[in-house]
PDB file of C-alpha atoms in Angstrom:
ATOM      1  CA  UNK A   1     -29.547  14.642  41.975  1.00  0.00           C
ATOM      2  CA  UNK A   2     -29.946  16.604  45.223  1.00  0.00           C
ATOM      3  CA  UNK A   3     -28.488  20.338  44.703  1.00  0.00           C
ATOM      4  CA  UNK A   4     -26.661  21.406  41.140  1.00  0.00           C
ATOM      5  CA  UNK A   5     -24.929  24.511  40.336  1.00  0.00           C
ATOM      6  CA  UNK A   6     -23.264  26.831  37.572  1.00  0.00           C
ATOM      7  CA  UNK A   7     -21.473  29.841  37.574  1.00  0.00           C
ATOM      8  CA  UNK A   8     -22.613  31.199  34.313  1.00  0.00           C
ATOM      9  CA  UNK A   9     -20.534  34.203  34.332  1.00  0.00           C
ATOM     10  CA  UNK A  10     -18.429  36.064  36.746  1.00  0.00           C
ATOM     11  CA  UNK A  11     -16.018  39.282  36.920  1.00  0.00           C
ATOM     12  CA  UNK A  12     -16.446  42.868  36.059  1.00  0.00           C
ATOM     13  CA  UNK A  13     -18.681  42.554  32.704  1.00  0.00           C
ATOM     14  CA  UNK A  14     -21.437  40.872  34.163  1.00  0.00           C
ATOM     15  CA  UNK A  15     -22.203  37.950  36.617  1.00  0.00           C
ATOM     16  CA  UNK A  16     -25.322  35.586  36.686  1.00  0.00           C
ATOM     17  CA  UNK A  17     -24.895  31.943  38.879  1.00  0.00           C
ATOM     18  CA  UNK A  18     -27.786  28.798  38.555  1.00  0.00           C
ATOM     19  CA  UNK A  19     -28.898  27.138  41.201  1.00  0.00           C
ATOM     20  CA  UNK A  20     -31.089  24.352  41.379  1.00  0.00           C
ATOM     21  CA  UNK A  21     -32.717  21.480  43.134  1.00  0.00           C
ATOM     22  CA  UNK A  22     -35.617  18.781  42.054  1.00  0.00           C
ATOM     23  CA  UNK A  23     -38.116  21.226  42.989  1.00  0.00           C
ATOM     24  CA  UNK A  24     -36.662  24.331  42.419  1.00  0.00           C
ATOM     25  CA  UNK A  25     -34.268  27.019  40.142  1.00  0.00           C
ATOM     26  CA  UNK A  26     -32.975  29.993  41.272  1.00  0.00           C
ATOM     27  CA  UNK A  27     -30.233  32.730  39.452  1.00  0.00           C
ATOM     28  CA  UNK A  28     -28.590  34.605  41.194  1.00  0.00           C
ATOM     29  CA  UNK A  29     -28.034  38.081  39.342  1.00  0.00           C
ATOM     30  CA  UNK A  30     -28.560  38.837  36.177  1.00  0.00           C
ATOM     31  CA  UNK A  31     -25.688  40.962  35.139  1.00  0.00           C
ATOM     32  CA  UNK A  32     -25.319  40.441  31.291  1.00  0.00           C
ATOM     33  CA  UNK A  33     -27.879  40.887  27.906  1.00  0.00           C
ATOM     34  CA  UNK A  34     -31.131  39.218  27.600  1.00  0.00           C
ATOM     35  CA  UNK A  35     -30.188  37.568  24.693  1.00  0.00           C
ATOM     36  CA  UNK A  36     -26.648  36.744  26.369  1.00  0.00           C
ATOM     37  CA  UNK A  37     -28.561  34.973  29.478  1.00  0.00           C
ATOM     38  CA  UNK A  38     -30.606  33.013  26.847  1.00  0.00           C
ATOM     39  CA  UNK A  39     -27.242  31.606  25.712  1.00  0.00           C
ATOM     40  CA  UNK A  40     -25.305  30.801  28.670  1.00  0.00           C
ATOM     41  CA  UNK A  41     -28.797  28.528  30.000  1.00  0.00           C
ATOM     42  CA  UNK A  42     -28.333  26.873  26.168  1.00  0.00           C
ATOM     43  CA  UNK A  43     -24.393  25.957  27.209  1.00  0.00           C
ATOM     44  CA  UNK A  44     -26.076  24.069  30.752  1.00  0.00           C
ATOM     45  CA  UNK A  45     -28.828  23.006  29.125  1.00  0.00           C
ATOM     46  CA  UNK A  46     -31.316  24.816  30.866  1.00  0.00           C
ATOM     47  CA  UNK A  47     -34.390  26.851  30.402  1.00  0.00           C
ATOM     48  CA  UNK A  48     -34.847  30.420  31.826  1.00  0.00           C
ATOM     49  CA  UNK A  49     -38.805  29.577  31.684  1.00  0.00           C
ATOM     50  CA  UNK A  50     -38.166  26.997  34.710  1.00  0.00           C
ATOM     51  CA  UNK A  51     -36.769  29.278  36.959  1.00  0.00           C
ATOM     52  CA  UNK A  52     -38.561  30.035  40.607  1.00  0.00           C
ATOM     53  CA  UNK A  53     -37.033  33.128  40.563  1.00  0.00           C
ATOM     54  CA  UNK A  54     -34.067  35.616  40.304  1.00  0.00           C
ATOM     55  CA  UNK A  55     -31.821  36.599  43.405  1.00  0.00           C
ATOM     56  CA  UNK A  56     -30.320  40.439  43.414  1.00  0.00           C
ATOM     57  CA  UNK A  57     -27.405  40.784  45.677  1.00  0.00           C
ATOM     58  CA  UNK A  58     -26.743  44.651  45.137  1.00  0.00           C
ATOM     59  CA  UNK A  59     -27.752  47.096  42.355  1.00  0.00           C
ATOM     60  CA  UNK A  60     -24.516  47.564  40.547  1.00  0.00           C
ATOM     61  CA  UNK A  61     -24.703  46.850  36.569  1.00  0.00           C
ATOM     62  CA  UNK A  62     -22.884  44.007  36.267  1.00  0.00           C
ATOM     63  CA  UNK A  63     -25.187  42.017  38.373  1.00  0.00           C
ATOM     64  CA  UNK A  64     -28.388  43.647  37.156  1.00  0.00           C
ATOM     65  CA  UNK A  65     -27.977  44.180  33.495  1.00  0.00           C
ATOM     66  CA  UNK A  66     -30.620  41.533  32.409  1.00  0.00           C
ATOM     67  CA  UNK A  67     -32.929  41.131  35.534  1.00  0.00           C
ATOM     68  CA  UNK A  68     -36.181  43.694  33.876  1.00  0.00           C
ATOM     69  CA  UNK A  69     -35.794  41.712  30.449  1.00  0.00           C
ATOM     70  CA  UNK A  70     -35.624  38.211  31.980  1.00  0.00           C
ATOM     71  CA  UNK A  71     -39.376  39.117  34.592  1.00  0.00           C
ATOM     72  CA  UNK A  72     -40.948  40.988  32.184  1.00  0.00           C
ATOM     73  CA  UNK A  73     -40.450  37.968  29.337  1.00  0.00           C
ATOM     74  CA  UNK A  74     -40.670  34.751  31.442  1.00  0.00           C
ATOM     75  CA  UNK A  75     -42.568  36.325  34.665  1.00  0.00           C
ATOM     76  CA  UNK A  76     -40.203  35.438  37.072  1.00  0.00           C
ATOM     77  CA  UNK A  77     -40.341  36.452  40.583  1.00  0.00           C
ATOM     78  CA  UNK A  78     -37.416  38.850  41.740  1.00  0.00           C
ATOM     79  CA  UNK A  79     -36.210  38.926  45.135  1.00  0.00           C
ATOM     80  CA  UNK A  80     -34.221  41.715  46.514  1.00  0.00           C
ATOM     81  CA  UNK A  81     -33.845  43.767  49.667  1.00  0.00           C
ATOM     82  CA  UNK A  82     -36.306  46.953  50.149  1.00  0.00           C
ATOM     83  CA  UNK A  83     -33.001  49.101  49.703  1.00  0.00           C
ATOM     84  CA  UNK A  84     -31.772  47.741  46.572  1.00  0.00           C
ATOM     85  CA  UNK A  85     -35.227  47.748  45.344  1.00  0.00           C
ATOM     86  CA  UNK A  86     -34.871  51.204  45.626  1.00  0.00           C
ATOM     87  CA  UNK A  87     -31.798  51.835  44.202  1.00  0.00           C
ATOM     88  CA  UNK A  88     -32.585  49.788  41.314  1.00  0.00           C
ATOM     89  CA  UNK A  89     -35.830  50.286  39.965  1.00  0.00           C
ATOM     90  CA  UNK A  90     -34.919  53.072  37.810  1.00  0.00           C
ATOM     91  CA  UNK A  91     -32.785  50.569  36.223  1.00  0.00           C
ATOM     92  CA  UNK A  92     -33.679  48.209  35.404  1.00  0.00           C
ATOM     93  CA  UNK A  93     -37.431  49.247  34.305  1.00  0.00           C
ATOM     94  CA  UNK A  94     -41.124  48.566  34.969  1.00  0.00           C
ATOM     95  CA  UNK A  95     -41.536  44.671  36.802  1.00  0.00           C
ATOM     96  CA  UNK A  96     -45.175  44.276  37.756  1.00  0.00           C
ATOM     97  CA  UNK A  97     -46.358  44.276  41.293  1.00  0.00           C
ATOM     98  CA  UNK A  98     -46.766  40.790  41.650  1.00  0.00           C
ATOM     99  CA  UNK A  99     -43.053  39.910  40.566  1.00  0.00           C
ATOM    100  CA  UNK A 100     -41.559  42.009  43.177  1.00  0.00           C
ATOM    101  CA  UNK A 101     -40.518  40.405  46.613  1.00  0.00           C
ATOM    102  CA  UNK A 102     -38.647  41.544  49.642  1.00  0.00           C
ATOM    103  CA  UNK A 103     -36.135  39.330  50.633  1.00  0.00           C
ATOM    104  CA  UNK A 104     -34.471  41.090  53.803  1.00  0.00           C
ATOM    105  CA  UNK A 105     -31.035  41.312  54.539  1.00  0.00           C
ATOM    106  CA  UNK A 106     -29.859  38.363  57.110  1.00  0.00           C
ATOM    107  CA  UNK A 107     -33.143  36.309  56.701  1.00  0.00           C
ATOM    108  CA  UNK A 108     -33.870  32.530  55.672  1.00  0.00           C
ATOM    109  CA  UNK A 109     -36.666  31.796  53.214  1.00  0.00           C
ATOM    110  CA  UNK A 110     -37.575  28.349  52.151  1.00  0.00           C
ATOM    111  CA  UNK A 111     -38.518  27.029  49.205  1.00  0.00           C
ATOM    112  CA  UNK A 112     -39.811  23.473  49.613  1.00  0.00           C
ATOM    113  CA  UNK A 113     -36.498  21.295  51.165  1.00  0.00           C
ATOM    114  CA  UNK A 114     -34.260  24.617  50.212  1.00  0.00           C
ATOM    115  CA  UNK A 115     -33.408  27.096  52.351  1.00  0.00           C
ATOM    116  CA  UNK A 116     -31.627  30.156  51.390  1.00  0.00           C
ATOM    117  CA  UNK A 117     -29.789  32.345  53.506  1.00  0.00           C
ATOM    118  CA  UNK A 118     -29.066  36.222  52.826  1.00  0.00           C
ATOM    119  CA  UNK A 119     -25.955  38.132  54.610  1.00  0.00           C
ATOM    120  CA  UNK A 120     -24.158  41.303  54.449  1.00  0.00           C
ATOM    121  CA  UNK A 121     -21.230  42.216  52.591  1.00  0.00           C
ATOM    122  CA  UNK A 122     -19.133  44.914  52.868  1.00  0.00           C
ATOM    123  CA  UNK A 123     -19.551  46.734  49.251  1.00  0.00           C
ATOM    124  CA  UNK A 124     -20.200  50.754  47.899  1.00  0.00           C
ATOM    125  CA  UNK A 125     -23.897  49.977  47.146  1.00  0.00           C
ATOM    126  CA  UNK A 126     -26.590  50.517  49.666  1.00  0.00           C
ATOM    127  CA  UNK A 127     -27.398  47.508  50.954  1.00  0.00           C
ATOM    128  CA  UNK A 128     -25.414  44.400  49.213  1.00  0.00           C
ATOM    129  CA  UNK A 129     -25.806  40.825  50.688  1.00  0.00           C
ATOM    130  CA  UNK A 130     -25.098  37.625  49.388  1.00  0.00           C
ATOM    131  CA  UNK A 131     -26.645  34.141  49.813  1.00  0.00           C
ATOM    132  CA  UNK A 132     -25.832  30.765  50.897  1.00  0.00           C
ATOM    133  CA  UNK A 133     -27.911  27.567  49.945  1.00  0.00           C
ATOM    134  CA  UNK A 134     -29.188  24.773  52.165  1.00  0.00           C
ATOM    135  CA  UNK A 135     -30.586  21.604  51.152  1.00  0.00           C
ATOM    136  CA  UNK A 136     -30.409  17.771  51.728  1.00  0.00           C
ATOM    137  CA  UNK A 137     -27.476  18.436  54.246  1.00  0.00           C
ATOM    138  CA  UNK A 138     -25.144  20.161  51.491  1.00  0.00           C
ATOM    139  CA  UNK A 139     -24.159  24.113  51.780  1.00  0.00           C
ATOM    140  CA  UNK A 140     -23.308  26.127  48.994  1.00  0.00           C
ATOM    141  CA  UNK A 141     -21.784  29.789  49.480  1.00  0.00           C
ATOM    142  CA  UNK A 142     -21.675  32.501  47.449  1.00  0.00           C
ATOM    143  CA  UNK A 143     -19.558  35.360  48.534  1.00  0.00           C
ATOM    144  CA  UNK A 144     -17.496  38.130  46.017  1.00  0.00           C
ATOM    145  CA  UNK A 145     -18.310  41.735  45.750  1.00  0.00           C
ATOM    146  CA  UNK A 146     -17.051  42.525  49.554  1.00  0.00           C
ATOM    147  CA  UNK A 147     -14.005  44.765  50.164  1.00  0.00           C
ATOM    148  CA  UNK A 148     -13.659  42.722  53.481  1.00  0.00           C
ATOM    149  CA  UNK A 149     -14.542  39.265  55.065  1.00  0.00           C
ATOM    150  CA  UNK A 150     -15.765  40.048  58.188  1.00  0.00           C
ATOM    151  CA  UNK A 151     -16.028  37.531  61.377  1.00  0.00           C
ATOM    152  CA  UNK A 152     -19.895  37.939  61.015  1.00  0.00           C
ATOM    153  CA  UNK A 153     -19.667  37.034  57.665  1.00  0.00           C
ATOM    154  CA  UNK A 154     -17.071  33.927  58.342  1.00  0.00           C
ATOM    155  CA  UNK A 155     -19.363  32.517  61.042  1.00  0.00           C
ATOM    156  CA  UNK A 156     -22.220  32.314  58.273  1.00  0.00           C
ATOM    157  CA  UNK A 157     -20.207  30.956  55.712  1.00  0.00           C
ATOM    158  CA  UNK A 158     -18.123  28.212  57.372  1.00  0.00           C
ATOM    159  CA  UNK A 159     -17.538  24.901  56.479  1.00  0.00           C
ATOM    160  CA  UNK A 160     -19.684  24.984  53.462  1.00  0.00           C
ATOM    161  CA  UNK A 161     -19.612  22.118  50.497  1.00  0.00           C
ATOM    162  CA  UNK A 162     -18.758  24.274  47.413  1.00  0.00           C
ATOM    163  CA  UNK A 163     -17.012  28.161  47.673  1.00  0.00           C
ATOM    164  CA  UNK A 164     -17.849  30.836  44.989  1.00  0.00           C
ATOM    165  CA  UNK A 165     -15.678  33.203  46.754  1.00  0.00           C
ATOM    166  CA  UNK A 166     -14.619  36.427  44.890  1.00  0.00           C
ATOM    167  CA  UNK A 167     -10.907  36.556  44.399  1.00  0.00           C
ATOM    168  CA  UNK A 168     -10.925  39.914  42.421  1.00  0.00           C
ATOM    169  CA  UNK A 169      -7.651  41.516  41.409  1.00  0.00           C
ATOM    170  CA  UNK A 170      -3.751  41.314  42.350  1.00  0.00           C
ATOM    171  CA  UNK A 171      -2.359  44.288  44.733  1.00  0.00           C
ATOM    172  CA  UNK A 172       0.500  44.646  42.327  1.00  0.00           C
ATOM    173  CA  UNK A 173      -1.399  44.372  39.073  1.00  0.00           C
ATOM    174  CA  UNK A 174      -3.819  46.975  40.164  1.00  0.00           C
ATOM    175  CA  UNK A 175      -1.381  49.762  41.567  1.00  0.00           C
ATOM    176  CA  UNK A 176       0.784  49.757  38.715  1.00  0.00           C
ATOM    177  CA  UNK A 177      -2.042  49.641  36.154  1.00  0.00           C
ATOM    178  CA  UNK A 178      -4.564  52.005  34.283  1.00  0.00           C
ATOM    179  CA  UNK A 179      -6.536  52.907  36.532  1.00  0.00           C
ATOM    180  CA  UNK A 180      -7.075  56.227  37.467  1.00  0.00           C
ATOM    181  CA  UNK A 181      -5.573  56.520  41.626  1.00  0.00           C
ATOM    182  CA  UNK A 182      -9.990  57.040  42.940  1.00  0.00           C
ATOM    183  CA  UNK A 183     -10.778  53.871  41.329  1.00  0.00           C
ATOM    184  CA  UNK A 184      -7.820  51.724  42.445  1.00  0.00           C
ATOM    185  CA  UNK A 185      -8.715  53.101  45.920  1.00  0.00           C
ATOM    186  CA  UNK A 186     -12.139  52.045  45.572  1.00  0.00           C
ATOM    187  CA  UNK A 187     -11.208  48.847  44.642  1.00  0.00           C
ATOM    188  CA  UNK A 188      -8.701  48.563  47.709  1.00  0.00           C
ATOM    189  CA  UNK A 189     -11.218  49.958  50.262  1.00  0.00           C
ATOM    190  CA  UNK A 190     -13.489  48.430  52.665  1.00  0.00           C
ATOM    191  CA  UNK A 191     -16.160  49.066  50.759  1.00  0.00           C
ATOM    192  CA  UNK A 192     -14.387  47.519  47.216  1.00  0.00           C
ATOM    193  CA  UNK A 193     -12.913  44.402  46.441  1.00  0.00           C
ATOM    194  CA  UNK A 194     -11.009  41.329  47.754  1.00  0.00           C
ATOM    195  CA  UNK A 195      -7.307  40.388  46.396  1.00  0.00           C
ATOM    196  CA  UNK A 196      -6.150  36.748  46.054  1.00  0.00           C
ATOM    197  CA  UNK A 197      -4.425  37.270  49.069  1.00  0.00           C
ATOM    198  CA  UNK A 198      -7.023  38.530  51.242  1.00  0.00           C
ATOM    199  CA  UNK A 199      -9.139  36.074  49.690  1.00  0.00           C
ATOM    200  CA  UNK A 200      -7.001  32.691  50.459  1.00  0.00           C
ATOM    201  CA  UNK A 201      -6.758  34.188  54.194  1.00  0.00           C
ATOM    202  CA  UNK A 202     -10.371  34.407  54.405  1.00  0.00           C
ATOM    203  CA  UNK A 203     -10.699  30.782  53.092  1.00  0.00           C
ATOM    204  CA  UNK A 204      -8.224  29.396  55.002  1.00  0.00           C
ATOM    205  CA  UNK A 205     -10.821  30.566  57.977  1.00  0.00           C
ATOM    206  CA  UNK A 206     -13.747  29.219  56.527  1.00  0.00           C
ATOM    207  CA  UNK A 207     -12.396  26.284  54.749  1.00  0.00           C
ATOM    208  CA  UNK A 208     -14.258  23.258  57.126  1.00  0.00           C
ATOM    209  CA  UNK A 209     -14.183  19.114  56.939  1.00  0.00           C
ATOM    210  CA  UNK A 210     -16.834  18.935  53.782  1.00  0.00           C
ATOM    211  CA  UNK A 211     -15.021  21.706  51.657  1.00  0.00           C
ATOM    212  CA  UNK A 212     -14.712  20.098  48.517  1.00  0.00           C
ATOM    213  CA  UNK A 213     -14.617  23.217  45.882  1.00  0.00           C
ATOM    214  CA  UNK A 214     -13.821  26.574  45.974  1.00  0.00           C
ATOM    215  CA  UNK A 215     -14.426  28.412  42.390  1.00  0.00           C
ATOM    216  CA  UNK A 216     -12.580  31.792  42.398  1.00  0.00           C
ATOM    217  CA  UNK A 217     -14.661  34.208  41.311  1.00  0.00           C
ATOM    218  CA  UNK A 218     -15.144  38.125  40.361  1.00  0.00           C
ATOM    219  CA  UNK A 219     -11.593  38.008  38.626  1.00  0.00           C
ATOM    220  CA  UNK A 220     -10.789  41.817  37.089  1.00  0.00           C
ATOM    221  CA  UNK A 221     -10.388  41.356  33.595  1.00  0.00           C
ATOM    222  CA  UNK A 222      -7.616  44.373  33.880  1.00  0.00           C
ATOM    223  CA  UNK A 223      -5.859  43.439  37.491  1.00  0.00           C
ATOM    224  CA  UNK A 224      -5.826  39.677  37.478  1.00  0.00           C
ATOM    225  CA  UNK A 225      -5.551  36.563  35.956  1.00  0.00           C
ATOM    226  CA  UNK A 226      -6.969  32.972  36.171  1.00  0.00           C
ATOM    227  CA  UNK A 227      -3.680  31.189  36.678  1.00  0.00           C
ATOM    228  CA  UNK A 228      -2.254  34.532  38.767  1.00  0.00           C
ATOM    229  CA  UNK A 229      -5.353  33.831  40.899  1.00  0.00           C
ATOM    230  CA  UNK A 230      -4.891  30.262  41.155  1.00  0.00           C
ATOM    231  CA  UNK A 231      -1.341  30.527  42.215  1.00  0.00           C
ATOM    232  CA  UNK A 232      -2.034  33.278  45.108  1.00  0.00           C
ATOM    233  CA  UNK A 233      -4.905  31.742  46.596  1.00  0.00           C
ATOM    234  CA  UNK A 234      -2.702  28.279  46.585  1.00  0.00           C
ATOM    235  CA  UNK A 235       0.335  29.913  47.966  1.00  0.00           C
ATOM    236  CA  UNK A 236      -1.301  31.318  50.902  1.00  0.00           C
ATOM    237  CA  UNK A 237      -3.457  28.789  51.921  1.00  0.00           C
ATOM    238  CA  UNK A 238      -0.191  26.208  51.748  1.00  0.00           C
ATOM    239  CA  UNK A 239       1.004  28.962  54.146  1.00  0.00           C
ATOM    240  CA  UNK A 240      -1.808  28.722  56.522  1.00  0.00           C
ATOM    241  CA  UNK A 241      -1.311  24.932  56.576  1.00  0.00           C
ATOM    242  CA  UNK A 242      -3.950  23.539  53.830  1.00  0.00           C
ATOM    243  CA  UNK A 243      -3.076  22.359  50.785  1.00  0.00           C
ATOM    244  CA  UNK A 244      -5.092  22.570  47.823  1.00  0.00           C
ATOM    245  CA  UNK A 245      -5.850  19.574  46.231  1.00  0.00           C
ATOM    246  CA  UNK A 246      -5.803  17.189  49.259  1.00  0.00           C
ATOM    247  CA  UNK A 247      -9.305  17.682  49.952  1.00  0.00           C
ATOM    248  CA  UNK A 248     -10.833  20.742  48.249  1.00  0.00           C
ATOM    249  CA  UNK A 249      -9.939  21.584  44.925  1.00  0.00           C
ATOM    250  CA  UNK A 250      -9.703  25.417  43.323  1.00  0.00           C
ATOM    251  CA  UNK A 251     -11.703  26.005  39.533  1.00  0.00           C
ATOM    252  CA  UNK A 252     -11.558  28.590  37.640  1.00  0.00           C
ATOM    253  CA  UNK A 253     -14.937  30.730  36.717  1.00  0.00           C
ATOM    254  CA  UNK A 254     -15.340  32.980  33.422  1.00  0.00           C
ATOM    255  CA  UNK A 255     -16.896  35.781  32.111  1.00  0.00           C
ATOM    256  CA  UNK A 256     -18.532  34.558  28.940  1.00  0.00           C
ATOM    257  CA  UNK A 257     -17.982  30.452  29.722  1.00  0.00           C
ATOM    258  CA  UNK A 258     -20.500  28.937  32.038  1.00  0.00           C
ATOM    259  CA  UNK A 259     -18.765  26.130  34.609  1.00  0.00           C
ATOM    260  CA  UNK A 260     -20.399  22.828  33.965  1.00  0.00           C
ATOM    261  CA  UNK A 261     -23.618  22.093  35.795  1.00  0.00           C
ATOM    262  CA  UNK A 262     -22.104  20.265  39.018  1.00  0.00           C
ATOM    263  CA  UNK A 263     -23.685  18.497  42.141  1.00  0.00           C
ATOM    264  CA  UNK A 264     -23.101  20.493  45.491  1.00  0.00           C
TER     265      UNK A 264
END
């Protein structure tokens, strides 16, 4: 079956994405319950026993939540940076010694025929990076969590098979909303979020020949909707001369409703 993927659940209450190959399972995060993990691996038809390993990107809640009850219950390896090791630990409580592993920031480590590829984001935690996923000739990219996309970042990410690109809030939504005016600055910062806009203008930079899907992900359940989303990130990439549904398609992700397990 080569590569497969699910995004088990994405925006601001928690985020946790499968990846697998024959020989390997990774997640990447871990940002909801235990017992909440345990069910979203039930909806693919998985087992958290057969992972390889869990992937941190940064040490922010909603993508750490379940990552000391998940090693300590099925001994899975963790792999993080020494930095968000660090700022994490406290955390996410005690992981023995020999679950812990560095995974530097910009590096390649393989894993029988995958490779997988860490690189910086732009995000207020200390040292956040995201991955993308090489094997059999396909590239999967996961990107959210970045207040910019840089050209750094653009030049790793290009032309990859499947997107999981963060497409967080709408500009409008979130300056007329609850917020209190520090946090929608946050959010708008460097150092914050992507809008659908932003987002689509990134993509239509990175967007190559083998693009096939691009799941918007990292929606704000306060500043955004799916079909809001949708209809941004279409509208501005018609504008930059692609058009969605030619050849890549947009999906949806959710926060408590896994995608379906899906060849890369």
């Amino acid at each position: 079956m080569g590569m497969q993927f699910s995004v088990l659940a994405s925006g601001s209450t928690g985020n946790a994405i499968y990846v697998e190959t024959e020989q390997h399972a990774f997640l990447v995060d871990a940002g909801l319950s235990g017992r909440q993990m345990e069910q979203l691996f039930g909806q693919i038809g998985r087992n958290i026993a057969d992972l390889s390993g869990i992937l941190v990107t940064h040490e922010h809640s909603d993508h750490i939540k379940g990552i000391g009850v998940l090693a300590r219950k099925y001994q899975l390896p963790v792999y993080a940076n020494d930095k968000t090791w660090s700022a994490m630990e406290g955390m996410i409580g005690e992981i023995p010694t020999d679950l812990k592993f560095s995974f530097g920031m910009e590096s390649v480590q393989s894993f029988g025929s995958l490779e997988i590829e860490s690189f910086g984001v732009s995000h207020d935690a200390v040292q956040p990076m995201f991955y993308v996923f090489h094997e059999g000739g396909k590239k999967l990219v996961i990107i959210t969590d970045t207040g910019y996309v840089s050209d750094r970042m653009k030049g790793t990410i290009s032309n990859a098979d499947i997107f999981v690109f963060e497409s967080n809030h709408d500009v409008e939504m979130l300056r007329m909303g609850r917020y209190p005016w520090s946090v929608k600055q946050r959010i708008l910062s460097d150092v914050g979020h992507v809008s659908n806009e932003d987002a689509a203008l990134a993509m239509s930079e990175v967007i190559g020949d083998r693009t096939k899907r691009i799941y918007l992900a990292h929606l704000s359940k306060d500043n955004n909707m799916k079909d809001l989303a949708r209809l941004a990130v279409s509208q501005t990439l018609q504008e930059q001369g692609l058009a969605v549904g030619e050849t890549f398609s947009l999906y949806d992700t959710d926060p408590k409703i896994p995608t379906t397990l899906t060849a890369v």
